[in-house]
PDB file of C-alpha atoms in Angstrom:
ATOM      1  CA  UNK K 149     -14.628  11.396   7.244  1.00 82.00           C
ATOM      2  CA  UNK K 150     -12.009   8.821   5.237  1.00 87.00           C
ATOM      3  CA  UNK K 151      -9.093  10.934   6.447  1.00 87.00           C
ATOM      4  CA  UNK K 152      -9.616  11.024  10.390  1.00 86.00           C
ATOM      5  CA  UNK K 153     -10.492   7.236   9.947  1.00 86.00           C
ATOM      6  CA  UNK K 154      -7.393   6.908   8.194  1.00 86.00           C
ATOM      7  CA  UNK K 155      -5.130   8.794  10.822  1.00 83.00           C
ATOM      8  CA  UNK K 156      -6.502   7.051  13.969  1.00 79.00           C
ATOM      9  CA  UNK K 157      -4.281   3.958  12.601  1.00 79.00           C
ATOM     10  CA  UNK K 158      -1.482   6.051  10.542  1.00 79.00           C
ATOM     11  CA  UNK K 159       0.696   8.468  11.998  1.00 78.00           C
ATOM     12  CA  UNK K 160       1.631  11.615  10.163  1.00 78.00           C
ATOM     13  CA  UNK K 161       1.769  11.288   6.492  1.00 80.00           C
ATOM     14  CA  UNK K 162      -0.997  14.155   5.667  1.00 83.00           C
ATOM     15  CA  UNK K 163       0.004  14.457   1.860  1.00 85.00           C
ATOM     16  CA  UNK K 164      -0.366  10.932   1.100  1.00 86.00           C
ATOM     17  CA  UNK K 165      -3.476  10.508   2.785  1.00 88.00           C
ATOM     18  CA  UNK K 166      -5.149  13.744   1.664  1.00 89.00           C
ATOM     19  CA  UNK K 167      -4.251  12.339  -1.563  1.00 88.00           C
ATOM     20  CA  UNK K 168      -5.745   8.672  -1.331  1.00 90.00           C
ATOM     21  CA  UNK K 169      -9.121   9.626   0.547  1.00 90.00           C
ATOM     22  CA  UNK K 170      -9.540  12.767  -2.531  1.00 90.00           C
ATOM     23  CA  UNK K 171      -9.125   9.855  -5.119  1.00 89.00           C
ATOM     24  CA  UNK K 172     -11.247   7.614  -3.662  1.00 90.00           C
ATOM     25  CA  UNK K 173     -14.073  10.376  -3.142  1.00 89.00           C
ATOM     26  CA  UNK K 174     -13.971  11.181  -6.914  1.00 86.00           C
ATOM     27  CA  UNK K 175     -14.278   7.591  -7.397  1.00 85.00           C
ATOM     28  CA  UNK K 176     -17.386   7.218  -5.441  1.00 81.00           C
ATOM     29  CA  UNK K 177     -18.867  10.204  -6.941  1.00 84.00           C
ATOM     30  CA  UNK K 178     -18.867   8.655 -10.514  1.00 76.00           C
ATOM     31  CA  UNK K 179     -16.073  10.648 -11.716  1.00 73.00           C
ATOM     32  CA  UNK K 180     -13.930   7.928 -13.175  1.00 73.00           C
ATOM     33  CA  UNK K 181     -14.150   4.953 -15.413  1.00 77.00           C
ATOM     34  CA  UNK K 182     -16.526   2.702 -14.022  1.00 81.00           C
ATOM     35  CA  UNK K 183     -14.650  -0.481 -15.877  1.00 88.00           C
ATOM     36  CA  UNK K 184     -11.990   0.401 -13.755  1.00 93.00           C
ATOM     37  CA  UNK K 185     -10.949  -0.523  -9.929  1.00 95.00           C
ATOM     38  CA  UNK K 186     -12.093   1.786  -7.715  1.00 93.00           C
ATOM     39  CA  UNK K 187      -8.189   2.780  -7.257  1.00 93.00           C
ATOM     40  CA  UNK K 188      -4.701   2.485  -8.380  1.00 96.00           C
ATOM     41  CA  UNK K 189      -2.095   3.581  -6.636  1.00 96.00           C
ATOM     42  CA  UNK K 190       1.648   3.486  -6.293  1.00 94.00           C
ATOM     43  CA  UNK K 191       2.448   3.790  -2.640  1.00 93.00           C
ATOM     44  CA  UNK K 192       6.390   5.265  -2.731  1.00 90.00           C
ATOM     45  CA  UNK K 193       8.476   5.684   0.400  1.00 84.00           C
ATOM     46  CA  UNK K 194      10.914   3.922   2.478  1.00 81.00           C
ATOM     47  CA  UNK K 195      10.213   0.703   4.937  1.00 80.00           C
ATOM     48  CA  UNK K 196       8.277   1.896   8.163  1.00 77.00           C
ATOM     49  CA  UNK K 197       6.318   4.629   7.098  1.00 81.00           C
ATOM     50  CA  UNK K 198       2.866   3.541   6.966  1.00 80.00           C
ATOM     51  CA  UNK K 199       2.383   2.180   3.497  1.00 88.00           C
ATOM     52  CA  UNK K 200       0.690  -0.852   4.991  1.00 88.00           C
ATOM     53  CA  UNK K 201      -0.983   0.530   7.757  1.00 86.00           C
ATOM     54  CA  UNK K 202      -2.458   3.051   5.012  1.00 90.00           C
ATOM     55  CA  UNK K 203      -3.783   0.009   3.280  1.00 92.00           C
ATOM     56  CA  UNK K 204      -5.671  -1.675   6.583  1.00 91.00           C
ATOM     57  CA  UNK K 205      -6.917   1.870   7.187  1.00 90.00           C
ATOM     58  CA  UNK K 206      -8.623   2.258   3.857  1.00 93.00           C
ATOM     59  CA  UNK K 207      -9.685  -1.633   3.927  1.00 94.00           C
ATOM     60  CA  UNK K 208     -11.638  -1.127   7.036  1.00 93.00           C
ATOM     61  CA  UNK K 209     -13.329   2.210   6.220  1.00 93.00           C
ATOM     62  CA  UNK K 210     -14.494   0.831   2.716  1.00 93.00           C
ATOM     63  CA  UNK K 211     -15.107  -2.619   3.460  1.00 95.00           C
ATOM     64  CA  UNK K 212     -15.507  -2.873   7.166  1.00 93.00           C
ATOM     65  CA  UNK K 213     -13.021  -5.109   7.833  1.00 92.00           C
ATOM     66  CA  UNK K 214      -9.031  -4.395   8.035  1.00 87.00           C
ATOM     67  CA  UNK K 215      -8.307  -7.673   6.743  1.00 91.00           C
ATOM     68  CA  UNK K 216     -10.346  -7.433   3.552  1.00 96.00           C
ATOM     69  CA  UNK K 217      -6.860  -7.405   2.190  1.00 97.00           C
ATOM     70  CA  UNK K 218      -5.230  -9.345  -0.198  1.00 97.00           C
ATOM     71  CA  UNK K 219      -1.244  -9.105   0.178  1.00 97.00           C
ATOM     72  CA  UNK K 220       1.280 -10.765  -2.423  1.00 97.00           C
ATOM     73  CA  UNK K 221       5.051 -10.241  -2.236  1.00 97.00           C
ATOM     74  CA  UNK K 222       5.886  -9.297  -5.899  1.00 97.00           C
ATOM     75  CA  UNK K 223       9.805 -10.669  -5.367  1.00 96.00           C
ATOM     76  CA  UNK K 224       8.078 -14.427  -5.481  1.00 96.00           C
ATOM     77  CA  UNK K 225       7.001 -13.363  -9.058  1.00 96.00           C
ATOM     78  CA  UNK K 226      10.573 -12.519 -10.357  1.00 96.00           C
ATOM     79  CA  UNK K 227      11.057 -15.805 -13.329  1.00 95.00           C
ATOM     80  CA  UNK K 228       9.375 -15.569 -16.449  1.00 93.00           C
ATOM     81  CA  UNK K 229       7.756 -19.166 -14.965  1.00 89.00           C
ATOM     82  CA  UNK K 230       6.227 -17.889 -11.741  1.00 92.00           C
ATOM     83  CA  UNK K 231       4.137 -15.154 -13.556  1.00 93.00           C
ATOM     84  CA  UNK K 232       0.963 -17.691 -14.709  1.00 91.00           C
ATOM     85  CA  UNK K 233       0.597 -18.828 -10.986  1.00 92.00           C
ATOM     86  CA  UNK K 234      -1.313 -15.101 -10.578  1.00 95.00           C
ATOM     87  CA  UNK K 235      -4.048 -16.793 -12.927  1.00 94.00           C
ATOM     88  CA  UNK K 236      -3.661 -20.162 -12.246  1.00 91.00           C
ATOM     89  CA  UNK K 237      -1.364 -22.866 -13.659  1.00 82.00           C
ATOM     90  CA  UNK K 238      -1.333 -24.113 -16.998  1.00 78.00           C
ATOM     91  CA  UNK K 239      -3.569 -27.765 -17.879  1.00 77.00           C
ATOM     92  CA  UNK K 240      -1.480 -30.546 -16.745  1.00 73.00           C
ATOM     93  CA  UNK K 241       0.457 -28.757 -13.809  1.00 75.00           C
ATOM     94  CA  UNK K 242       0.780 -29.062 -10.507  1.00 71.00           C
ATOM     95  CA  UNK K 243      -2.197 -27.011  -8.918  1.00 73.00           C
ATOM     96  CA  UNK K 244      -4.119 -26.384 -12.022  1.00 76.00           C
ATOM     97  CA  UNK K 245      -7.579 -26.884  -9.986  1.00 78.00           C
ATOM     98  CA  UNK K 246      -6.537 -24.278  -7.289  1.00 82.00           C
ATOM     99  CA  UNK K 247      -6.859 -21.101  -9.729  1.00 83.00           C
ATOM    100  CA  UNK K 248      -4.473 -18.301  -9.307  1.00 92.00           C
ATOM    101  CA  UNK K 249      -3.022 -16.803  -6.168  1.00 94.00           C
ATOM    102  CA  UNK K 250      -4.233 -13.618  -7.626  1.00 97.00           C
ATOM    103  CA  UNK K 251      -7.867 -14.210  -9.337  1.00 96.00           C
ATOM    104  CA  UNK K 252      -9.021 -16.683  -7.028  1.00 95.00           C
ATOM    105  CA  UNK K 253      -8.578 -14.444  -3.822  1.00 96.00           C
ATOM    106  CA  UNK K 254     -10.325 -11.882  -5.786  1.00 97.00           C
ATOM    107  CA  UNK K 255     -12.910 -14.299  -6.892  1.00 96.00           C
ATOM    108  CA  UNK K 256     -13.518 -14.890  -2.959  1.00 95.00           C
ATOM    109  CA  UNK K 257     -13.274 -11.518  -1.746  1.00 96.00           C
ATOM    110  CA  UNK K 258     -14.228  -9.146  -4.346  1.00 96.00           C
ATOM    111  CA  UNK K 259     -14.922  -5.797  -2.277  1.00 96.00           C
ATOM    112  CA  UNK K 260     -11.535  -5.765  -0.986  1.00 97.00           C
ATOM    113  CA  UNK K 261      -8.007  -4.518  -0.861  1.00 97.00           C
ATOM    114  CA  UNK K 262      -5.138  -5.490  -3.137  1.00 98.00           C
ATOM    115  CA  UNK K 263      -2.063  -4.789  -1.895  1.00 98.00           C
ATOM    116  CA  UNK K 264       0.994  -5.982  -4.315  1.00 97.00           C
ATOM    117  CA  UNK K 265       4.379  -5.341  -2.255  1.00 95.00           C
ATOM    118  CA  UNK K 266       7.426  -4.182  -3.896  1.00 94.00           C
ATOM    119  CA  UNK K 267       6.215  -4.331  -7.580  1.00 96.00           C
ATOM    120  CA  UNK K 268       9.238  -3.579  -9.182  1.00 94.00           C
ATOM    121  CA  UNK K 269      10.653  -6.872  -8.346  1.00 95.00           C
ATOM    122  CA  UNK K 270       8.088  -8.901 -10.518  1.00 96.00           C
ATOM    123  CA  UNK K 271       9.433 -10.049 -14.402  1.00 97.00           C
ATOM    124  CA  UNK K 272       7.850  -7.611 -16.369  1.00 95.00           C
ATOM    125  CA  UNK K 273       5.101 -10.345 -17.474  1.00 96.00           C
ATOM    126  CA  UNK K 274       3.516  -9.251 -14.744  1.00 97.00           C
ATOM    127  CA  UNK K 275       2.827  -5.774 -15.699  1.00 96.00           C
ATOM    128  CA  UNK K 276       0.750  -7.506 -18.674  1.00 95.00           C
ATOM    129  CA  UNK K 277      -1.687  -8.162 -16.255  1.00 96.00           C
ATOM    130  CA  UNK K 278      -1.375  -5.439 -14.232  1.00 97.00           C
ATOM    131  CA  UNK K 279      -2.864  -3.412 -17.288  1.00 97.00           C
ATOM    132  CA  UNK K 280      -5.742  -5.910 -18.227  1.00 96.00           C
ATOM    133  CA  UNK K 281      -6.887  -5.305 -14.358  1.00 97.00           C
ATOM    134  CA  UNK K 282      -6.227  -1.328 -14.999  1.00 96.00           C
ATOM    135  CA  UNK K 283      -7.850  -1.379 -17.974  1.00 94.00           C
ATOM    136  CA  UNK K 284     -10.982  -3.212 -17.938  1.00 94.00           C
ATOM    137  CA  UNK K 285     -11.391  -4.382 -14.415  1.00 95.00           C
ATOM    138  CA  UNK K 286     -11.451  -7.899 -15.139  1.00 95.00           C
ATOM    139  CA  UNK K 287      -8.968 -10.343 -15.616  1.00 96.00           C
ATOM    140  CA  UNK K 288      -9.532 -14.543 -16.563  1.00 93.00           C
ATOM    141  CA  UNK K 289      -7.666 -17.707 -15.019  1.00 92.00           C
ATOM    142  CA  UNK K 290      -6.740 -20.539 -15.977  1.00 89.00           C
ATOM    143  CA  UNK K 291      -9.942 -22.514 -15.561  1.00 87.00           C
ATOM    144  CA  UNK K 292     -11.887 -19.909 -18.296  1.00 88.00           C
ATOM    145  CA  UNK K 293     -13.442 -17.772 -14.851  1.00 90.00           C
ATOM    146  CA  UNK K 294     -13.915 -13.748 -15.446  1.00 95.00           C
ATOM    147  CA  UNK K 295     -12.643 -12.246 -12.570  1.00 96.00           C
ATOM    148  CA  UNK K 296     -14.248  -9.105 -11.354  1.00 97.00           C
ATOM    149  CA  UNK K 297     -11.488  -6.518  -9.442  1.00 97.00           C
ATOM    150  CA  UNK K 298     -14.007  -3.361  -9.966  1.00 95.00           C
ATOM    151  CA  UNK K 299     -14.516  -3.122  -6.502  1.00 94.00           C
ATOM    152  CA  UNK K 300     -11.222  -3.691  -5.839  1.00 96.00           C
ATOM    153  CA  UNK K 301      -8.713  -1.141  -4.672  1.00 96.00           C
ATOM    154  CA  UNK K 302      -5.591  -1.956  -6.024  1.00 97.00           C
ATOM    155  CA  UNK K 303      -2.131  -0.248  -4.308  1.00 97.00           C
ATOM    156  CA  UNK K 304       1.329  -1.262  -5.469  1.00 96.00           C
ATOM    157  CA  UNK K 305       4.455  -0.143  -3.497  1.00 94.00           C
ATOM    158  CA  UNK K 306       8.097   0.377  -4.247  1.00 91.00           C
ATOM    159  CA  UNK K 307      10.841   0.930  -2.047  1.00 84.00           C
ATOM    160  CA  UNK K 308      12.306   2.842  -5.453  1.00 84.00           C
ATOM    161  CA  UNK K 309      13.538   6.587  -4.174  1.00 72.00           C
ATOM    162  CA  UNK K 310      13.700   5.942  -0.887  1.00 68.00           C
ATOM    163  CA  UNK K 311      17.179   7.155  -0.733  1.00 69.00           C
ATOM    164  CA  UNK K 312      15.576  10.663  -2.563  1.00 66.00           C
ATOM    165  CA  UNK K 313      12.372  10.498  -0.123  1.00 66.00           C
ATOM    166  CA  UNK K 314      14.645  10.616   2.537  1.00 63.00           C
ATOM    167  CA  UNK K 315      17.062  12.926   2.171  1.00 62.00           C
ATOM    168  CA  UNK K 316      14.033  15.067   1.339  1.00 56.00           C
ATOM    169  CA  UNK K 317      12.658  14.354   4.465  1.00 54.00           C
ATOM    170  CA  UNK K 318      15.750  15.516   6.632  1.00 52.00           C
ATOM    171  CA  UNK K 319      15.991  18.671   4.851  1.00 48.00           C
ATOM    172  CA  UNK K 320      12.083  19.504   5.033  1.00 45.00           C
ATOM    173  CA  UNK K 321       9.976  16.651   7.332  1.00 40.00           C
ATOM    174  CA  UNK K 322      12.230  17.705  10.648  1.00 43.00           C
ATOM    175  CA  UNK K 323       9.502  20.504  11.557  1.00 40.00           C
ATOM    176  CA  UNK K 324       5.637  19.295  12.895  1.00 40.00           C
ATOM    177  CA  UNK K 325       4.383  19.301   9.030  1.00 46.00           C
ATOM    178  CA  UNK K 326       6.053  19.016   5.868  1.00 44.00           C
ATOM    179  CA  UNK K 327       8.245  21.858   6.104  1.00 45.00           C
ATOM    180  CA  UNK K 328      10.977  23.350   3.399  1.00 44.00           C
ATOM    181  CA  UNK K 329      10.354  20.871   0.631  1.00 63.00           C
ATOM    182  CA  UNK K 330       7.441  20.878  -0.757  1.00 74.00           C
ATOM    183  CA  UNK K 331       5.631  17.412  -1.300  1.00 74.00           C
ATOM    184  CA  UNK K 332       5.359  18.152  -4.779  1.00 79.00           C
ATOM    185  CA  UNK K 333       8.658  18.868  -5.369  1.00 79.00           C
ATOM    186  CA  UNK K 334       9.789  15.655  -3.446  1.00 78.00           C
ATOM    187  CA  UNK K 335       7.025  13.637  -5.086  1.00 82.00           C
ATOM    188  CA  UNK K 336       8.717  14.880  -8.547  1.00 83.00           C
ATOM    189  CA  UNK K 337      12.111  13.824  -7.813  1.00 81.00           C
ATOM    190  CA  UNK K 338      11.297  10.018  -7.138  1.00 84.00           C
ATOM    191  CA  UNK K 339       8.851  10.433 -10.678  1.00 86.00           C
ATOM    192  CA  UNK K 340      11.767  10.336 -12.606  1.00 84.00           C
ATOM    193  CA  UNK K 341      13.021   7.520 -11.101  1.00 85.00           C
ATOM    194  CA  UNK K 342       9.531   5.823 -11.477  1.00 89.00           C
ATOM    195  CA  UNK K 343      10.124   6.762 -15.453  1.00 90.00           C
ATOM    196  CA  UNK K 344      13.196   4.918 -15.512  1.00 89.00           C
ATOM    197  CA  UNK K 345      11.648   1.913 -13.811  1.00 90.00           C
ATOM    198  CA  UNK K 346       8.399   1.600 -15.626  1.00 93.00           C
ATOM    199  CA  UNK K 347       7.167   1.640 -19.216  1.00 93.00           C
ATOM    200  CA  UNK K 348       4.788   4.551 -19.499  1.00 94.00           C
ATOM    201  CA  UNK K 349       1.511   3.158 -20.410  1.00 95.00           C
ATOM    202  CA  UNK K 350       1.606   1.496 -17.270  1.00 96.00           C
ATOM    203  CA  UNK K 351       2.461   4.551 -15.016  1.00 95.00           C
ATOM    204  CA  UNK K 352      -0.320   6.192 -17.291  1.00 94.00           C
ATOM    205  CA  UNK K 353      -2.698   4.439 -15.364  1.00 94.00           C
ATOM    206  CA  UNK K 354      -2.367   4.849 -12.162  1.00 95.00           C
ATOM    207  CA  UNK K 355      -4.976   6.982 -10.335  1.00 93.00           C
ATOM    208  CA  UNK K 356      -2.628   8.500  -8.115  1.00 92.00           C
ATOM    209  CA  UNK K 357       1.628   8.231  -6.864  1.00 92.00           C
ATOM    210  CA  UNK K 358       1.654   8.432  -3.207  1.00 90.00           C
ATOM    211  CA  UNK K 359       5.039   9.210  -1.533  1.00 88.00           C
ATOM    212  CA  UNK K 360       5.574   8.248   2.275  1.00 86.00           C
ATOM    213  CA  UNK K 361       8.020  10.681   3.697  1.00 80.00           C
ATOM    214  CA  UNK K 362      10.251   9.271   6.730  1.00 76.00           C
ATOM    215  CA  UNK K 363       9.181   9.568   9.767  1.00 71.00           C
ATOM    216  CA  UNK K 364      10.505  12.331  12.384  1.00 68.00           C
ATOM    217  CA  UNK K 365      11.588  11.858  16.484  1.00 73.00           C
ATOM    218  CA  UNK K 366       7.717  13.060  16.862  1.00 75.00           C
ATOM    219  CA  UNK K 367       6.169  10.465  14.824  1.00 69.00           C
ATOM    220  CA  UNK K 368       8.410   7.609  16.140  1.00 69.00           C
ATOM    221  CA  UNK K 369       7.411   8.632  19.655  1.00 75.00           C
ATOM    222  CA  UNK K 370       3.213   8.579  18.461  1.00 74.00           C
ATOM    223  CA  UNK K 371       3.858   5.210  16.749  1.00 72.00           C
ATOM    224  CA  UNK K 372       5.753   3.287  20.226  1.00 73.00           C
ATOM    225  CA  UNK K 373       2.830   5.031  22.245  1.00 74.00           C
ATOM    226  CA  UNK K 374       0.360   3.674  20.145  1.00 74.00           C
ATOM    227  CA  UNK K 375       1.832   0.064  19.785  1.00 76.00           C
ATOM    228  CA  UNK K 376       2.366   0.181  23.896  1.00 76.00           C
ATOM    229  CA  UNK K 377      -1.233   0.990  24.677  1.00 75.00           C
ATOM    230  CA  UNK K 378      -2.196  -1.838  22.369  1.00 74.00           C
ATOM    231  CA  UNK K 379       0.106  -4.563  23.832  1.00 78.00           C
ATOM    232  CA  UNK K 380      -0.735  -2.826  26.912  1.00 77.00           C
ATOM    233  CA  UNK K 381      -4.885  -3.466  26.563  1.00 78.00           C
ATOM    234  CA  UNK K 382      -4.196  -7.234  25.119  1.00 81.00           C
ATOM    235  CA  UNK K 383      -2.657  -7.991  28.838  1.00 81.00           C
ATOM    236  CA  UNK K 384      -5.482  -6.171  30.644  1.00 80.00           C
ATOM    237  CA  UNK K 385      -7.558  -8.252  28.674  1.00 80.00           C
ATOM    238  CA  UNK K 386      -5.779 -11.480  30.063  1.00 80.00           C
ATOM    239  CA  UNK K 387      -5.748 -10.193  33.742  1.00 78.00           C
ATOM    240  CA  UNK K 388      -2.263  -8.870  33.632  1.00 81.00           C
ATOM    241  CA  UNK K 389      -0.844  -5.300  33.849  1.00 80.00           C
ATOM    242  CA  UNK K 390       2.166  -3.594  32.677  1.00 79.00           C
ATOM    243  CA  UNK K 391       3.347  -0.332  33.683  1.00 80.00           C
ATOM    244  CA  UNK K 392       5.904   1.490  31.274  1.00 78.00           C
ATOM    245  CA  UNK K 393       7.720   4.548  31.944  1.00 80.00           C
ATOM    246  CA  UNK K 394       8.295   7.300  29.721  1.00 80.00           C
ATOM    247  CA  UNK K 395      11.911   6.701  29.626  1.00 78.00           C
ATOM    248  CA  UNK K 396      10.900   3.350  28.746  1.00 76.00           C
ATOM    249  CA  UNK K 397       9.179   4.578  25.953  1.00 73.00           C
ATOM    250  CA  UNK K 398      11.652   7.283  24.459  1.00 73.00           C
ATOM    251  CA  UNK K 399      14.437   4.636  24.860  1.00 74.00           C
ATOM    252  CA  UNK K 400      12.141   2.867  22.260  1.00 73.00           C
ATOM    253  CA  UNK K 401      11.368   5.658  20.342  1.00 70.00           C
ATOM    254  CA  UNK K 402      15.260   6.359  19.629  1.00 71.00           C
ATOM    255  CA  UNK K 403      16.147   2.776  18.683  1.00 69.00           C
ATOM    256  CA  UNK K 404      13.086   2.965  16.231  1.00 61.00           C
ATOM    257  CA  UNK K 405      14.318   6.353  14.998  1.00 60.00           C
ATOM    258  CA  UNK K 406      16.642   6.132  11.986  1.00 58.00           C
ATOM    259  CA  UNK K 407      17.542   8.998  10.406  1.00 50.00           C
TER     260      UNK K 407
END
């Protein structure tokens, strides 16, 4: 089942994930437009929370393989001139051969994830071909290839609302499960943001808004445990051993912990 998959690598976070392995089920099942990726999402939520853990998680369920994932830091597609090296750059420019940093990953690794980090950095350019991809599932580069992103899933995330996600998430996340605010509610406070942020054809089009709430004292602790047995096997593995104490870890469970 996608969402036990999912939580062995992502702590917490049952809305969001709920939400994601739903999508993707109605996807498989035919219910959607078949042009389109398989997905597109808009993971929300502040740094830490298991936006791109979420993303290896669903890569490796899919796909079999966590790093059939394609990761591009939207902030190094902020000028008007940076946008065409997505596709590929123009004839007569440095790196015309190469194709784009986009279309010819894609080209390589078509059944895979597309992660584009903090999207509302990139000149609005971008979004143009944001929409082709939404749209029709295909998008050309410079050197006349179609590119097919149909079995692509493609998440976007935004650090926009953080500030709302988590002040929603010390007056309702401090319980074991989402407790006095509602996700919905929360999940409609950052939307308006969103609205100011985006033009509305493109928000149109996304499958699905994910919001990440911050993490609690619980969570933290999971997360260290998790990452300790991990370092903790990679030593065994080279003949060494490590013993950590549990006030060890909770002294690195409340330097992780912020508020």
């Amino acid at each position: 089942r996608m969402e036990e998959a999912i939580h062995v690598r992502v702590v917490g976070q049952e809305e969001p994930i709920k939400a994601i392995a739903q999508s993707i089920r109605r996807a498989q099942a035919g219910i959607k437009n078949m042009k389109r990726p398989i997905g597109v999402f808009m993971f929300l939520g502040p740094t830490g929370v298991g936006k791109t853990y979420l993303a290896q998680a669903l890569a490796e369920f899919l796909f079999g393989d966590e790093d059939a994932i394609i990761t591009l830091d939207m902030s190094e597609y902020m000028e008007k001139f940076s946008v065409s090296r997505l596709t590929g750059a123009p004839p007569g420019y440095v790196g015309y051969e190469e194709g784009g940093e986009l279309t010819e990953k894609v080209r390589r690794r078509p059944y895979s994830v597309v992660l584009l980090d903090e999207v509302e950095k990139a000149h609005p350019d971008v979004f143009n071909i944001l929409l082709q991809i939404m749209d029709n599932g295909r998008l050309s580069d410079n050197l006349g290839h179609t590119v097919d992103f149909r079995n692509t899933v493609l998440i976007m995330t935004s650090n926009l609302g953080a500030e709302q996600i988590v002040r929603g998430s010390n007056l309702g996340f401090q319980a074991e499960k989402e407790g006095t605010l509602p996700y919905e509610e929360m999940k409609n406070r950052v939307m308006s943001e969103l609205k100011r942020s985006f033009r509305p054809e493109f928000l149109n089009r996304l499958d699905e808004v994910i919001v990440f709430h911050a993490l609690n004292k619980k969570e933290v602790k999971k997360i260290v445990d998790m990452l300790l047995e991990e370092k903790k096997e990679l030593l065994e593995e080279k003949e060494m051993n490590i013993e950590i104490t549990q006030e060890a870890r909770n002294l690195i469970a409340q330097e992780r912990y912020d508020p």
